[in-house]
Coordinates of C-alpha atoms in Angstrom, one line a residue:
M167 CA -26.7 -11.6 -4.3
K168 CA -28.3 -9.1 -1.9
K169 CA -27.0 -11.1 1.0
F170 CA -23.5 -11.2 -0.4
T171 CA -23.6 -7.5 -1.0
L172 CA -24.7 -6.8 2.5
T173 CA -21.9 -9.1 3.8
L174 CA -19.3 -7.2 1.9
C175 CA -20.6 -3.9 3.3
S176 CA -20.5 -5.4 6.8
V177 CA -16.9 -6.5 6.3
S178 CA -15.9 -3.1 4.9
L179 CA -17.6 -1.3 7.8
V180 CA -15.8 -3.5 10.4
A181 CA -12.5 -3.0 8.6
L182 CA -12.9 0.8 8.4
T183 CA -13.8 0.9 12.1
A184 CA -10.7 -1.1 12.9
C185 CA -8.6 1.4 10.9
T186 CA -9.7 4.2 13.1
D187 CA -9.1 2.3 16.3
P188 CA -6.0 3.7 18.0
A189 CA -5.0 0.1 18.9
Y190 CA -4.3 -0.5 15.2
V191 CA -2.2 2.7 14.6
T192 CA 1.5 2.2 15.1
G193 CA 4.5 4.3 14.3
D194 CA 5.8 1.9 11.6
G195 CA 2.4 1.2 10.0
G196 CA 2.5 -2.4 11.1
G197 CA -1.0 -2.3 12.5
N198 CA -2.4 -0.9 9.3
K199 CA -0.8 -3.7 7.4
T200 CA -2.5 -6.2 9.7
V201 CA -5.8 -4.5 9.0
N202 CA -5.2 -4.7 5.3
G203 CA -4.7 -8.4 5.6
A204 CA -7.9 -8.7 7.5
I205 CA -9.8 -6.7 4.8
I206 CA -8.4 -8.8 2.0
G207 CA -9.1 -12.0 3.9
G208 CA -12.6 -11.0 4.8
I209 CA -13.6 -10.1 1.2
L210 CA -12.0 -13.3 -0.2
G211 CA -13.6 -15.4 2.5
A212 CA -17.0 -13.9 1.8
G213 CA -16.6 -14.5 -1.9
L214 CA -15.5 -18.1 -1.5
S215 CA -18.4 -18.8 0.8
A216 CA -20.9 -17.2 -1.6
A217 CA -19.4 -19.2 -4.5
T218 CA -19.8 -22.5 -2.6
K219 CA -23.3 -21.6 -1.3
N220 CA -22.1 -21.4 2.3
D221 CA -22.9 -18.5 4.6
P222 CA -20.7 -15.6 3.3
L223 CA -20.8 -13.9 6.7
I224 CA -19.1 -16.9 8.2
G225 CA -16.6 -17.0 5.4
A226 CA -15.9 -13.3 5.8
A227 CA -15.2 -13.7 9.5
V228 CA -13.0 -16.7 9.0
G229 CA -11.2 -14.9 6.1
A230 CA -10.7 -11.7 8.2
G231 CA -9.2 -13.7 11.0
A232 CA -6.8 -15.5 8.7
G233 CA -5.9 -12.3 6.9
A234 CA -5.1 -10.6 10.2
L235 CA -2.9 -13.5 11.2
I236 CA -1.1 -13.2 7.8
G237 CA -0.7 -9.5 8.3
N238 CA 0.7 -10.0 11.8
N239 CA 3.2 -12.6 10.7
L240 CA 4.4 -10.5 7.7
A241 CA 4.9 -7.5 10.0
K242 CA 6.9 -9.6 12.5
Q243 CA 9.0 -11.2 9.7
E244 CA 9.6 -7.8 8.2
A245 CA 10.9 -6.3 11.4
E246 CA 13.2 -9.3 12.0
L247 CA 14.6 -9.1 8.5
R248 CA 15.2 -5.3 8.7
A249 CA 17.2 -5.9 11.9
Q250 CA 19.3 -8.7 10.4
L251 CA 20.0 -7.7 6.8
D252 CA 22.4 -5.2 5.2
D253 CA 21.0 -1.7 4.4
D254 CA 21.5 -2.4 0.7
V255 CA 18.6 -4.9 0.8
R256 CA 15.3 -3.1 0.3
I257 CA 12.3 -4.6 2.1
E258 CA 8.7 -3.8 1.2
N259 CA 5.7 -5.1 3.0
T260 CA 2.6 -4.8 0.8
G261 CA 0.2 -6.3 3.4
D262 CA -0.1 -9.6 1.6
R263 CA 3.6 -10.3 0.8
L264 CA 7.2 -9.3 1.5
I265 CA 9.4 -8.1 -1.3
L266 CA 13.2 -8.1 -0.7
T267 CA 15.1 -6.4 -3.5
M268 CA 18.8 -7.0 -3.9
P269 CA 20.8 -5.0 -6.4
Q270 CA 22.6 -7.3 -8.8
D271 CA 25.7 -5.1 -8.7
I272 CA 26.4 -6.3 -5.2
L273 CA 25.0 -9.8 -5.7
F274 CA 27.0 -10.7 -8.9
D275 CA 30.0 -9.6 -10.9
V276 CA 29.4 -8.3 -14.4
D277 CA 27.8 -10.9 -16.6
S278 CA 28.3 -13.6 -13.8
A279 CA 25.8 -15.8 -12.0
N280 CA 28.1 -16.6 -9.1
V281 CA 26.7 -15.1 -5.9
S282 CA 29.0 -12.7 -4.2
A283 CA 30.5 -14.0 -1.0
S284 CA 29.6 -10.8 0.8
L285 CA 25.9 -11.4 0.1
T286 CA 25.9 -15.1 1.0
D287 CA 25.6 -14.3 4.7
D288 CA 22.5 -12.1 4.0
L289 CA 20.9 -14.8 1.9
G290 CA 21.6 -17.3 4.7
K291 CA 19.6 -15.1 7.1
V292 CA 16.8 -14.9 4.6
A293 CA 16.8 -18.7 4.4
S294 CA 16.7 -18.9 8.2
S295 CA 13.7 -16.5 8.3
V296 CA 11.8 -18.4 5.6
N297 CA 12.3 -21.6 7.6
Q298 CA 10.9 -20.0 10.7
Y299 CA 7.7 -19.1 8.7
P300 CA 6.9 -22.5 7.0
D301 CA 3.5 -21.5 5.7
T302 CA 4.9 -19.4 2.9
T303 CA 6.3 -19.9 -0.6
V304 CA 9.2 -17.9 -2.2
Q305 CA 9.5 -16.5 -5.7
I306 CA 12.9 -15.4 -6.8
L307 CA 12.7 -13.0 -9.7
G308 CA 15.8 -12.1 -11.7
H309 CA 15.8 -8.7 -13.6
T310 CA 18.3 -7.1 -15.9
D311 CA 18.7 -3.8 -17.8
N312 CA 18.4 -3.7 -21.6
T313 CA 22.2 -3.8 -22.3
G314 CA 22.8 -6.7 -24.7
S315 CA 20.3 -8.9 -26.5
A316 CA 16.9 -9.7 -24.9
E317 CA 17.7 -13.4 -25.2
H318 CA 21.0 -13.1 -23.4
N319 CA 19.4 -11.0 -20.6
K320 CA 16.6 -13.5 -20.2
G321 CA 19.1 -16.4 -19.8
L322 CA 21.3 -14.4 -17.4
S323 CA 18.4 -13.4 -15.2
Q324 CA 17.2 -17.0 -15.0
R325 CA 20.7 -18.2 -14.1
R326 CA 21.0 -15.5 -11.4
A327 CA 17.5 -16.4 -10.0
N328 CA 18.6 -20.1 -9.9
A329 CA 21.8 -19.1 -8.1
V330 CA 19.9 -17.3 -5.4
A331 CA 17.5 -20.2 -5.1
D332 CA 20.5 -22.6 -4.7
V333 CA 21.8 -20.5 -1.7
L334 CA 18.4 -20.6 -0.1
M335 CA 18.1 -24.3 -0.5
D336 CA 21.7 -24.7 0.9
G337 CA 20.2 -22.8 3.9
G338 CA 17.5 -25.5 4.3
V339 CA 14.6 -24.1 2.4
P340 CA 12.9 -27.0 0.7
F341 CA 12.9 -27.1 -3.1
G342 CA 9.1 -27.3 -3.3
R343 CA 8.7 -23.9 -1.6
I344 CA 10.9 -22.0 -4.2
E345 CA 10.1 -20.8 -7.7
A346 CA 13.0 -19.1 -9.6
I347 CA 11.9 -17.0 -12.6
G348 CA 14.1 -15.0 -15.0
R349 CA 12.3 -11.8 -16.2
G350 CA 15.1 -10.5 -18.3
E351 CA 14.7 -6.8 -19.3
D352 CA 10.9 -7.0 -19.5
Q353 CA 10.0 -5.3 -16.1
P354 CA 12.2 -2.2 -15.6
I355 CA 11.5 0.0 -12.6
A356 CA 13.5 2.9 -13.9
S357 CA 14.7 4.3 -17.2
N358 CA 17.3 2.4 -19.2
L359 CA 18.6 5.6 -20.7
D360 CA 21.2 6.3 -18.0
D361 CA 23.5 4.4 -15.7
A362 CA 21.5 5.2 -12.6
G363 CA 18.3 3.8 -14.1
R364 CA 20.0 0.7 -15.5
R365 CA 21.6 0.1 -12.1
Q366 CA 18.1 0.0 -10.5
N367 CA 16.8 -2.4 -13.1
R368 CA 19.6 -4.9 -12.4
R369 CA 18.1 -6.6 -9.4
V370 CA 16.9 -9.8 -7.8
E371 CA 13.6 -9.8 -5.9
I372 CA 12.8 -12.4 -3.3
V373 CA 9.0 -12.4 -2.8
I374 CA 7.7 -14.2 0.3
L375 CA 4.1 -15.2 -0.2
P376 CA 1.8 -16.5 2.6
N377 CA 0.1 -19.7 1.5
A378 CA -3.7 -19.5 1.0
T379 CA -5.6 -20.7 4.0
T380 CA -8.4 -23.3 3.6

């Protein structure tokens, strides 16, 4: 346990040093996201090695390297998608995943699960990007506001997630890399008490997750 604790301290110290290195500081924060990936990878690598009775220092080093690579790839993919997609698509890079949020008002007509022709092109670009980064999986999360019954909203959100998944698969993304999930009204990001809030809650999120390295 002492060895493991010291290893974590070592990883943290290296990571903190990297964060203060000017080479890691960029105008768009991309370098910091790479460091975040290295920190996460280093800690997980150390934990995995300790759990399997291997040298946690080696595991931390390997994990940090893998995490930095993941961070680099996500930053690169984020920049490419921002240059390609419509401004209505919001992109968030958390350091360990990309989250693309598309308002359902522009994706679908009211109470419909047919993808708007105007967004098909953007989804095709997302599919192309996903194909260029094969070591990832994609979660498609459908969300609604609380208008109507919870059961109806759950079914509608699932149909809409499935519809987006179908477009990505038409773009060449393998079925096995995609998971479509309908969240219904259960995860609002704004108040459902006014039109503006309900509009934010009606959304589809495409989450691009790097596969765990072994």
